Short mmCIF file of C-alpha atoms in Angstrom, two decimals:
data_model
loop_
_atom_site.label_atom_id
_atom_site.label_comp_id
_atom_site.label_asym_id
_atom_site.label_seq_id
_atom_site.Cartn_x
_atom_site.Cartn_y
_atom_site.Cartn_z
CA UNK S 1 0.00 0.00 0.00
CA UNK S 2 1.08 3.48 -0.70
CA UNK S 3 0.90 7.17 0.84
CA UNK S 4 -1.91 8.66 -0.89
CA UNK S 5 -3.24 12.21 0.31
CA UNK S 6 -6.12 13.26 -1.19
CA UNK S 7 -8.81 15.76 -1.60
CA UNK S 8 -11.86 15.64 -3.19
CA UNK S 9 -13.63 18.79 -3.30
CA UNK S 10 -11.94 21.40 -5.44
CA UNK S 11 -14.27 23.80 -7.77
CA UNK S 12 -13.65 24.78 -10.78
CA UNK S 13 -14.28 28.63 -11.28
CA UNK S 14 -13.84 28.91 -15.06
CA UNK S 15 -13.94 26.97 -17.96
CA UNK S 16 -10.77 27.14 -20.60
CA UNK S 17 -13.61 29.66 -22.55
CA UNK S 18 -13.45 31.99 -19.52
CA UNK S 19 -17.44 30.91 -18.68
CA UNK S 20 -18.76 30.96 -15.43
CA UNK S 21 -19.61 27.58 -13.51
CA UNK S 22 -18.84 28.13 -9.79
CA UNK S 23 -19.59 31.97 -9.50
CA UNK S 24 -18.42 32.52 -6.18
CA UNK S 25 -14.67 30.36 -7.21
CA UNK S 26 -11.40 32.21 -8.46
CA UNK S 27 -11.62 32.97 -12.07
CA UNK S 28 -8.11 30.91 -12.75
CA UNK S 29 -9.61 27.78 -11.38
CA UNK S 30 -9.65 25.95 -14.23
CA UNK S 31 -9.65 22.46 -14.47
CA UNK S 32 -6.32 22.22 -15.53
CA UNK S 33 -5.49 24.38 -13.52
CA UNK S 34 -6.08 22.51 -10.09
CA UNK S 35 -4.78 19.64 -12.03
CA UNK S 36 -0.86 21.55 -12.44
CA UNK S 37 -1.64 23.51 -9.23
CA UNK S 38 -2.02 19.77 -7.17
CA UNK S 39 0.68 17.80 -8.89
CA UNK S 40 3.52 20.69 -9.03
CA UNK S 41 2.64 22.40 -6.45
CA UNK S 42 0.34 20.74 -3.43
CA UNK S 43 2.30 17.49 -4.09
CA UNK S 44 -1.57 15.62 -3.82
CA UNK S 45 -1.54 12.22 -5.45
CA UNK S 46 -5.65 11.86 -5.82
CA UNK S 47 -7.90 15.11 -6.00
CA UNK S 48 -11.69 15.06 -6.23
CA UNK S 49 -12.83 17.87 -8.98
CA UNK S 50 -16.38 18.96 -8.65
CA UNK S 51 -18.41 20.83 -11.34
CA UNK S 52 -17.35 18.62 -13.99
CA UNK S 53 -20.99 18.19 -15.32
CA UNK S 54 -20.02 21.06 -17.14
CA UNK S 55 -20.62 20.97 -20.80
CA UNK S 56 -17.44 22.99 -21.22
CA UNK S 57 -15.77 21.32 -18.41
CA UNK S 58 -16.26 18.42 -20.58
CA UNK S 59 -15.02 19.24 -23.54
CA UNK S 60 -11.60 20.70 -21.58
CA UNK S 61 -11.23 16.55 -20.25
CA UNK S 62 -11.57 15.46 -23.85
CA UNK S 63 -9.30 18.10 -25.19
CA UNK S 64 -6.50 16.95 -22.48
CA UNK S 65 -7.15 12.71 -23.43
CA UNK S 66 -6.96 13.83 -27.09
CA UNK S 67 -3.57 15.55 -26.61
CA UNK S 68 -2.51 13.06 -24.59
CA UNK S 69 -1.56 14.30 -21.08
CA UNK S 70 -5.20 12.86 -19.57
CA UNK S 71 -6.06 9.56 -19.47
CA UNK S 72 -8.87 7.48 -18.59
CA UNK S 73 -7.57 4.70 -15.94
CA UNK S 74 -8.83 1.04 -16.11
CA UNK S 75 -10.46 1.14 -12.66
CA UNK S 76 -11.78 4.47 -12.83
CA UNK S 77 -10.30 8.17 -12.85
CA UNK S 78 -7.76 9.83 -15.38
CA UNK S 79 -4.39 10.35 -14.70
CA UNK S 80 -2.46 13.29 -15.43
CA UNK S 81 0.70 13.09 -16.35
CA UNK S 82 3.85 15.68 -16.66
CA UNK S 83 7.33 15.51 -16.53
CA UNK S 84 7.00 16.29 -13.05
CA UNK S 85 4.73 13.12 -12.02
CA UNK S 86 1.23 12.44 -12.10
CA UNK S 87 -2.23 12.66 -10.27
CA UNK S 88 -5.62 11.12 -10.14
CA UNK S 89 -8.42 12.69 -11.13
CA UNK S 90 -11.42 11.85 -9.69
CA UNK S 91 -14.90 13.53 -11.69
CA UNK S 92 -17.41 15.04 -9.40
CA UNK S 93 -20.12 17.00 -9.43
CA UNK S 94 -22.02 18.81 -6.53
CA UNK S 95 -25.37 18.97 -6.24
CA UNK S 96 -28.33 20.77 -4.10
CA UNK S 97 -31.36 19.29 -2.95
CA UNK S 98 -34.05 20.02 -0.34
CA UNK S 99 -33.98 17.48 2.58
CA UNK S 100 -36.40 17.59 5.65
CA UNK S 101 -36.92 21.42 6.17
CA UNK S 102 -33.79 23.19 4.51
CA UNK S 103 -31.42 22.80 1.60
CA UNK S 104 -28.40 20.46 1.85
CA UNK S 105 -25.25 19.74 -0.61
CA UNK S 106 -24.29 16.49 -1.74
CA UNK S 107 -21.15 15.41 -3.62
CA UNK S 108 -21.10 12.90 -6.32
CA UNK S 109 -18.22 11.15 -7.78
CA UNK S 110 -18.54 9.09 -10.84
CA UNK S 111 -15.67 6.46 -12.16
CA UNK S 112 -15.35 6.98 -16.24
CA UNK S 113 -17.00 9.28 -19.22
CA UNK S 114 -19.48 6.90 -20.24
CA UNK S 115 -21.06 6.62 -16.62
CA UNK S 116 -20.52 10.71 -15.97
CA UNK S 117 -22.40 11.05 -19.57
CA UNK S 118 -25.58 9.38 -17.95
CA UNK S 119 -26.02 11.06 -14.63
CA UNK S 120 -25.42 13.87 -16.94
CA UNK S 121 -28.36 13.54 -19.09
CA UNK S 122 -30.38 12.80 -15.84
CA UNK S 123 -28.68 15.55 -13.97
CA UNK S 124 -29.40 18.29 -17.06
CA UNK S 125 -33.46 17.33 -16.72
CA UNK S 126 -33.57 17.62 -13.23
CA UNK S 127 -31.41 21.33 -12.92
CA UNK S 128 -32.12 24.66 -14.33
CA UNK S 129 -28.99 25.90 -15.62
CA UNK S 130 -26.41 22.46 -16.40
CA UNK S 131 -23.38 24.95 -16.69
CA UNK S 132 -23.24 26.19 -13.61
CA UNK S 133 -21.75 24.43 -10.22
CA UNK S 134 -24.26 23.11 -7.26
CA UNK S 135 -27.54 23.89 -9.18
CA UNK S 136 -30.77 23.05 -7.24
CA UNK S 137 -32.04 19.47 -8.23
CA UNK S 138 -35.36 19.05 -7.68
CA UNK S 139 -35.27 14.73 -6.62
CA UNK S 140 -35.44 13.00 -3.97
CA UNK S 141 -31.93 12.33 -1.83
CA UNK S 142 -32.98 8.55 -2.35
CA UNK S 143 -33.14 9.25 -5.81
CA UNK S 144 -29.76 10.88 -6.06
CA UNK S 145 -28.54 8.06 -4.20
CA UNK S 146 -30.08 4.77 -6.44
CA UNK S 147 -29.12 6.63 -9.58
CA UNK S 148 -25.56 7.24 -8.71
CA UNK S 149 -25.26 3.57 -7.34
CA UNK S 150 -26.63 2.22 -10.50
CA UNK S 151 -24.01 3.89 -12.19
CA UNK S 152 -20.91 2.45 -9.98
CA UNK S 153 -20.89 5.87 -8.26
CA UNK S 154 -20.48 7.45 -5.08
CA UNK S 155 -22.13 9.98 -2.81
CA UNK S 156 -21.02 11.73 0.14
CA UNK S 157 -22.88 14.69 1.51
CA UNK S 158 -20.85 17.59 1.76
CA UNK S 159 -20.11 19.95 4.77
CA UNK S 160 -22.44 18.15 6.38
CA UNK S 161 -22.51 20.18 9.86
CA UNK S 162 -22.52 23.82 9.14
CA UNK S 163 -25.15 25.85 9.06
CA UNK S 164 -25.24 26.59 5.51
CA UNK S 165 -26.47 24.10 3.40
CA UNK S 166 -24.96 20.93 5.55
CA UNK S 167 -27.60 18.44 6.10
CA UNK S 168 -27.13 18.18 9.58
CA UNK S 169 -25.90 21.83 10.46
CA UNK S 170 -29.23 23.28 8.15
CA UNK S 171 -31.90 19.68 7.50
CA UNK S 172 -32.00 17.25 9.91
CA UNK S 173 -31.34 16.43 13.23
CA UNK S 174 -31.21 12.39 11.87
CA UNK S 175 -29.60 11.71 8.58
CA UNK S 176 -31.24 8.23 8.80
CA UNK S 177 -34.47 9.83 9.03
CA UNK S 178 -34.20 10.34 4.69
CA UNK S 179 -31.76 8.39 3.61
CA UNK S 180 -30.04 4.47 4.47
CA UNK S 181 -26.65 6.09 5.83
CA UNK S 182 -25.08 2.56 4.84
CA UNK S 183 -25.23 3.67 0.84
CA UNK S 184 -23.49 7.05 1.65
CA UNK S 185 -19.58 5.98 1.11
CA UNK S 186 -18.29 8.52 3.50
CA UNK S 187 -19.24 11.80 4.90
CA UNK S 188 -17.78 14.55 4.93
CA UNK S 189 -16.64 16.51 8.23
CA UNK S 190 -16.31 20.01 6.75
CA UNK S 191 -13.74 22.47 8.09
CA UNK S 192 -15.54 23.78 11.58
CA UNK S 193 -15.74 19.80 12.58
CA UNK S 194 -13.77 17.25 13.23
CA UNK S 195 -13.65 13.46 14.12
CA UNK S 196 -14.13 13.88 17.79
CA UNK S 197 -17.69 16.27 17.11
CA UNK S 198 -19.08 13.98 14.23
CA UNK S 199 -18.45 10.97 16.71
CA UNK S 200 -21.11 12.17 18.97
CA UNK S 201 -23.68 11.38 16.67
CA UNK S 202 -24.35 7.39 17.21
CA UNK S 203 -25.71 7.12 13.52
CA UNK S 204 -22.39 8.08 12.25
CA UNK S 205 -20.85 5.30 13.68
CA UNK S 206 -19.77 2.98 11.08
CA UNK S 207 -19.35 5.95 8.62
CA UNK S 208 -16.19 6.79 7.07
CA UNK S 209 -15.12 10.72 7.23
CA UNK S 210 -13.59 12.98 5.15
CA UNK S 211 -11.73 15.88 5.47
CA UNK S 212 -11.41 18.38 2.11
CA UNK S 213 -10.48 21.93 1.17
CA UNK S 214 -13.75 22.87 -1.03
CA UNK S 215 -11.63 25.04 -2.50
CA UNK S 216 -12.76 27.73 -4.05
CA UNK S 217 -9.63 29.36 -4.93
CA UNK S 218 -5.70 28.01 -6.30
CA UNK S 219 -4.54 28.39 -2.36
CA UNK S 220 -7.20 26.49 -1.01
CA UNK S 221 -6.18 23.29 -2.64
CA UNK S 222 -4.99 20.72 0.14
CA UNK S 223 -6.08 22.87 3.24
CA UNK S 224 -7.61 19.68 4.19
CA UNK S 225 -7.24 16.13 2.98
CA UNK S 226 -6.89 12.71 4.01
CA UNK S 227 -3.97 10.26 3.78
CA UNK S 228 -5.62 7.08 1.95
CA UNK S 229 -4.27 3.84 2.32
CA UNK S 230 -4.50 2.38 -1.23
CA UNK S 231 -2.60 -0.21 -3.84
CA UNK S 232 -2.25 2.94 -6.28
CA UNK S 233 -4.61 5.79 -6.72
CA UNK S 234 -7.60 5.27 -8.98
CA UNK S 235 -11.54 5.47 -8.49
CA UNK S 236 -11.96 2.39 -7.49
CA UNK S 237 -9.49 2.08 -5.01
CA UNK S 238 -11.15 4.76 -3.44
CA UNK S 239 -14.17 3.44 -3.27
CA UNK S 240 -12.65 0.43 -1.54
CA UNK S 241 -10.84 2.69 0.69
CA UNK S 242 -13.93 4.90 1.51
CA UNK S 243 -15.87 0.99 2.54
CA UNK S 244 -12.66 0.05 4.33
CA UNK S 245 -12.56 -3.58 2.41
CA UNK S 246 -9.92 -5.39 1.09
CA UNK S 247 -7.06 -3.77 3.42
CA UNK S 248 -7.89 -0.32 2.19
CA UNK S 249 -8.95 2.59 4.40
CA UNK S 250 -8.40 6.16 5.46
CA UNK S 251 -4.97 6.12 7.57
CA UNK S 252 -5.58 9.85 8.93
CA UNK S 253 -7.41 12.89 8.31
CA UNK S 254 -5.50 16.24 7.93
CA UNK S 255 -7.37 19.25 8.51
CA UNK S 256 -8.36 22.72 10.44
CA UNK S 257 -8.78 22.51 13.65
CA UNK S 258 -12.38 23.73 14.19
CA UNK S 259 -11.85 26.61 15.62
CA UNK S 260 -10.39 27.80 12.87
CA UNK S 261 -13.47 27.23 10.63
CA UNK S 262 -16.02 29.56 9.62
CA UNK S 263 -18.55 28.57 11.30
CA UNK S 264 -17.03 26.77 14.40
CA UNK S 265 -18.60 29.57 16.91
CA UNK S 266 -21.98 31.27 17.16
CA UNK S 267 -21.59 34.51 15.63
CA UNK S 268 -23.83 37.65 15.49
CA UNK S 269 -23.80 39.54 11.68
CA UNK S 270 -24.57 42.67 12.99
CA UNK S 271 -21.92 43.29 15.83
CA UNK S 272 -19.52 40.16 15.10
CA UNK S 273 -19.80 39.20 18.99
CA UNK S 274 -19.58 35.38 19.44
CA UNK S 275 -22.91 34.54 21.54
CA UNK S 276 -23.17 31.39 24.14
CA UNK S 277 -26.55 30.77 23.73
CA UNK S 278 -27.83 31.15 20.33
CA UNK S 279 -31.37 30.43 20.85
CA UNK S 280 -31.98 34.14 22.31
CA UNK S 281 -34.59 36.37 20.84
CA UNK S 282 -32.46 39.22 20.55
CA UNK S 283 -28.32 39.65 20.39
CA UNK S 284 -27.36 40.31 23.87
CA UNK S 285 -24.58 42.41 21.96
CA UNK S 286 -26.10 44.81 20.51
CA UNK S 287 -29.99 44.04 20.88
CA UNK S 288 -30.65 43.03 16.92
CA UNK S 289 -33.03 40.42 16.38
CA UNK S 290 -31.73 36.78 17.07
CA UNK S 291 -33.50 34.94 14.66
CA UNK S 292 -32.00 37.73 11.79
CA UNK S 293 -28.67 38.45 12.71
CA UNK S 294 -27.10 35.22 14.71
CA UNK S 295 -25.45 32.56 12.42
CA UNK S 296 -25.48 28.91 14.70
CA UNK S 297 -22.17 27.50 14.61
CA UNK S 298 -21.03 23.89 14.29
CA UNK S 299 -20.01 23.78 18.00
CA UNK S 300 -23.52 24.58 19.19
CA UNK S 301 -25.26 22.31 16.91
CA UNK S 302 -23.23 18.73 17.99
CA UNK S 303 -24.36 19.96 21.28
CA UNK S 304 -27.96 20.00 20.07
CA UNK S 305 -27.85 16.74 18.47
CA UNK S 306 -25.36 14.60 19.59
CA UNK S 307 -26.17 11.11 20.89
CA UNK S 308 -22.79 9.72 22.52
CA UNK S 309 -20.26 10.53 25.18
CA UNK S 310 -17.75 13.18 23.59
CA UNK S 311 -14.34 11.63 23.09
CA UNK S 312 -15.53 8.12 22.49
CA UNK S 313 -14.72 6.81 18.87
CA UNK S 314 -15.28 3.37 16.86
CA UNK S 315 -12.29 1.09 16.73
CA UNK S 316 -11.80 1.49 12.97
CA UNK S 317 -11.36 5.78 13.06
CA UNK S 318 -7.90 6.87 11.88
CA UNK S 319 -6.33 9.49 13.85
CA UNK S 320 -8.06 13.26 12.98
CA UNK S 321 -4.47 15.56 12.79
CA UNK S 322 -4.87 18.99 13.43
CA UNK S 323 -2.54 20.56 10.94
CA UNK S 324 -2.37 24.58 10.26
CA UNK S 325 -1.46 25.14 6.73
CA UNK S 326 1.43 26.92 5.27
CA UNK S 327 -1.19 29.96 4.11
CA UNK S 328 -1.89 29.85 7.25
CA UNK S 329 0.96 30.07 9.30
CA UNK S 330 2.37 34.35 10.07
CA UNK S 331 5.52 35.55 8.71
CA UNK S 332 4.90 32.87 6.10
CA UNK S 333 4.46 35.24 2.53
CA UNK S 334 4.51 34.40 -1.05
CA UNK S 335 8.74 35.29 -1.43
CA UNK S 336 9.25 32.55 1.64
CA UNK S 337 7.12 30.02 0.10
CA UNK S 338 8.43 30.32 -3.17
CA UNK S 339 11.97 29.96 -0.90
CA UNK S 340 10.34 26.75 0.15
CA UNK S 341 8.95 25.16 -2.67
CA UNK S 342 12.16 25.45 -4.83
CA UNK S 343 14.49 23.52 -2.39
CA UNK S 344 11.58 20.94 -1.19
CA UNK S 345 9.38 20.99 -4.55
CA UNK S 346 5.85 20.72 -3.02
CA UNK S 347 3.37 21.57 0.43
CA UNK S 348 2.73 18.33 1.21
CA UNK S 349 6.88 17.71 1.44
CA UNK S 350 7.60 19.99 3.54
CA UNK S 351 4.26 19.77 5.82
CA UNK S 352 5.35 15.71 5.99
CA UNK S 353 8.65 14.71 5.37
CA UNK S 354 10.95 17.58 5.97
CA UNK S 355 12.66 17.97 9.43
CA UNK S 356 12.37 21.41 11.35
CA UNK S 357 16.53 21.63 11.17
CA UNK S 358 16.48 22.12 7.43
CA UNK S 359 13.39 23.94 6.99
CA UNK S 360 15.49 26.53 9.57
CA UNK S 361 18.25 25.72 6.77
CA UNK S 362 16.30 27.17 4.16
CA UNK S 363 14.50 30.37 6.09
CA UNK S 364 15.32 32.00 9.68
CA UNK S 365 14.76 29.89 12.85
CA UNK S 366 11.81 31.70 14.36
CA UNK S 367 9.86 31.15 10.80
CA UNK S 368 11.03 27.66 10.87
CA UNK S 369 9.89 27.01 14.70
CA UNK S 370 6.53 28.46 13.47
CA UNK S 371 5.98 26.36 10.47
CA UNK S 372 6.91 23.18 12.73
CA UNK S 373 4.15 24.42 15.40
CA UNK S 374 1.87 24.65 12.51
CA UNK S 375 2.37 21.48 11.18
CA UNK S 376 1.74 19.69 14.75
CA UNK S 377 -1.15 21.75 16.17
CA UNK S 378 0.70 23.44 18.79
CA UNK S 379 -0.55 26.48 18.34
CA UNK S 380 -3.46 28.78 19.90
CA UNK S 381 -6.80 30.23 18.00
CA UNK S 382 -8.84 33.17 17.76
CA UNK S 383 -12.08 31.16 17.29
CA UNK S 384 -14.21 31.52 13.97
CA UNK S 385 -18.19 31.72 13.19
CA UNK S 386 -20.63 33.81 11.30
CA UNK S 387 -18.68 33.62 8.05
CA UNK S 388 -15.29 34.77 9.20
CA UNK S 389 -11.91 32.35 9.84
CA UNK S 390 -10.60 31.80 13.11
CA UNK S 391 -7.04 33.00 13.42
CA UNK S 392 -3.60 31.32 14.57
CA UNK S 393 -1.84 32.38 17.79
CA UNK S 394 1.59 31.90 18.27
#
């Protein structure tokens, strides 16, 4: 088995004809873009790109296999290939959908062209505009679900705890409730959760998490990830890995620490005051309407609706490693990085693999001590919610 770090929720902001697909995503997120930006850069071996239901998105992947630097893999995904290396690509596709009383997203992964051309077609029927990213479907989540299985796909709802558009943090308080969690190949934790909060929930139990960027910009790539433990990266080694069969699995999770996240804390809009108790009719900040202005974070909804003892996890959960990264870390600017990259060639080297005496080799000791605090969690936070990041304390 090899190291495999993945992550499988990138966006793609623009198609190679400058169109629109996810509006709110950098304009140079192309597809192969993340693909160059992943390999050369991130040093990611398997990433997950969503919004490939694109028409134009499309005809970019058959562009690439024509001139010969994509290819479609025997058991599923393309690889990539430059001088450099390669990378998997596995073809995704995000989707909305109303479940129990709110609107939740869903990620769907598919293993080839021919089977990605047939949720297409059902996909396009079901949507209002098939070029853009995470367009409304108007099916049932069961539906979603029987389609994409009858197609040797996958789904795994996305975000699921925050409060906007996670099925848990904005649906349900029981994902069982609408759908058999059993056909759900993993779920994924979002970056104001972790292992330790989604364990609380006794449903979630023999579910497999992961941990992505849902990048929506270049940088974003590899904020979080998981390290898979596969015979070589392709779809359908995934999809064993995501089941845990056949000596495949997730070996550990890489990711935010929640605090960090968005929407880890309770946060008013209106005064940007973190609030205890979110149920109140009225900020007791600044007196605005609760209901209006307060955002309920992640933290305050596991204690709404979890089921188990905090801290308590199944034998099978890999390790959840709190990892800062490198954007992340202060004093750590573009001219540094650069610094970094050339003498270790990618993030996920140096976050890894290289030892805290040669990254102080390469830029001063204090930057070097931070980067290695970084990497291990040791660090302090200025707690996010309501939209905004938490920060990192040294």
């Amino acid at each position: 088995m090899k190291e495999c770090f993945a992550d499988l929720h990138i966006h793609i902001g623009r198609t190679m004809y400058n169109r629109a697909v996810k509006i709110t995503a950098s304009r140079n997120l192309t597809f192969t873009a993340i693909m160059e930006e992943a390999l050369s850069r991130k040093g990611m071996h398997i990433v997950g790109i969503i919004d490939c239901h694109s028409p134009e998105v499309q005809e970019e992947i058959d562009l690439r296999i024509k001139q010969g630097i994509l290819s479609e893999l025997e058991d599923g995904g393309y690889r990539y290939s430059t001088e450099q290396g390669d990378i998997t690509i596995i073809a995704g596709v995000e989707v909305e959908l109303h479940v129990g009383h709110g609107l939740a997203h869903f990620l769907v992964y598919l293993p080839d062209r021919v089977s990605f051309a047939s949720f297409r077609e059902w996909y396009a029927s079901k949507v209002t505009n098939v070029h853009l990213s995470t367009q409304r479907m108007y099916v049932e989540l069961t539906d979603l679900v029987e389609k994409t299985l009858s197609l040797g796909g996958i789904v795994i709802p996305a975000h699921a705890f925050t409060p906007y558009k996670g099925v848990y943090g904005a649906c349900v308080d029981s994902l069982a409730q609408v759908v058999d969690v059993a056909k759900l190949a993993a779920l994924e934790l979002g970056l104001s959760s972790d292992s330790t909060l989604a364990d609380g929930i006794d449903e979630l139990w023999q579910t497999t998490y992961v941990s992505n960027s849902d990048a929506h910009s270049i940088a974003k790539i590899g904020r979080e990830y998981q390290d898979l433990r596969v015979a070589h990266p392709s779809f359908f080694e995934l999809k064993l890995a995501l089941a845990r069969q056949e000596g495949r699995g997730v070996q550990a999770n890489y990711g935010l620490h929640p605090q960090l996240g968005k929407y880890y804390r309770s946060r008013c809009a209106s005064c940007d005051e973190i609030i205890e108790q979110p149920d109140v009719p009225r900020c007791p900040y600044c007196g605005k309407e609760g209901k209006k202005v307060i955002t309920h974070g992640v933290y305050d909804r596991f204690k709404e609706i979890s089921t188990h003892p905090v801290g308590e996890h199944p034998e099978f959960r890999p390790p959840y490693k709190y990892q800062v990264p490198l954007e992340f870390v202060p004093g750590l600017g573009p001219g540094r990085m650069n610094k970094l990259l050339q003498r270790f060639g990618t993030e996920m080297n140096i976050l890894h693999h290289v030892p805290a005496e040669e990254l102080a080799e390469a830029v001063e000791a204090e930057l070097a001590g931070n980067i290695e605090r970084s990497r291990t969690g040791n660090v302090a936070f200025v707690e996010g919610g309501g939209g905004i990041y938490g920060k990192v304390s040294l």
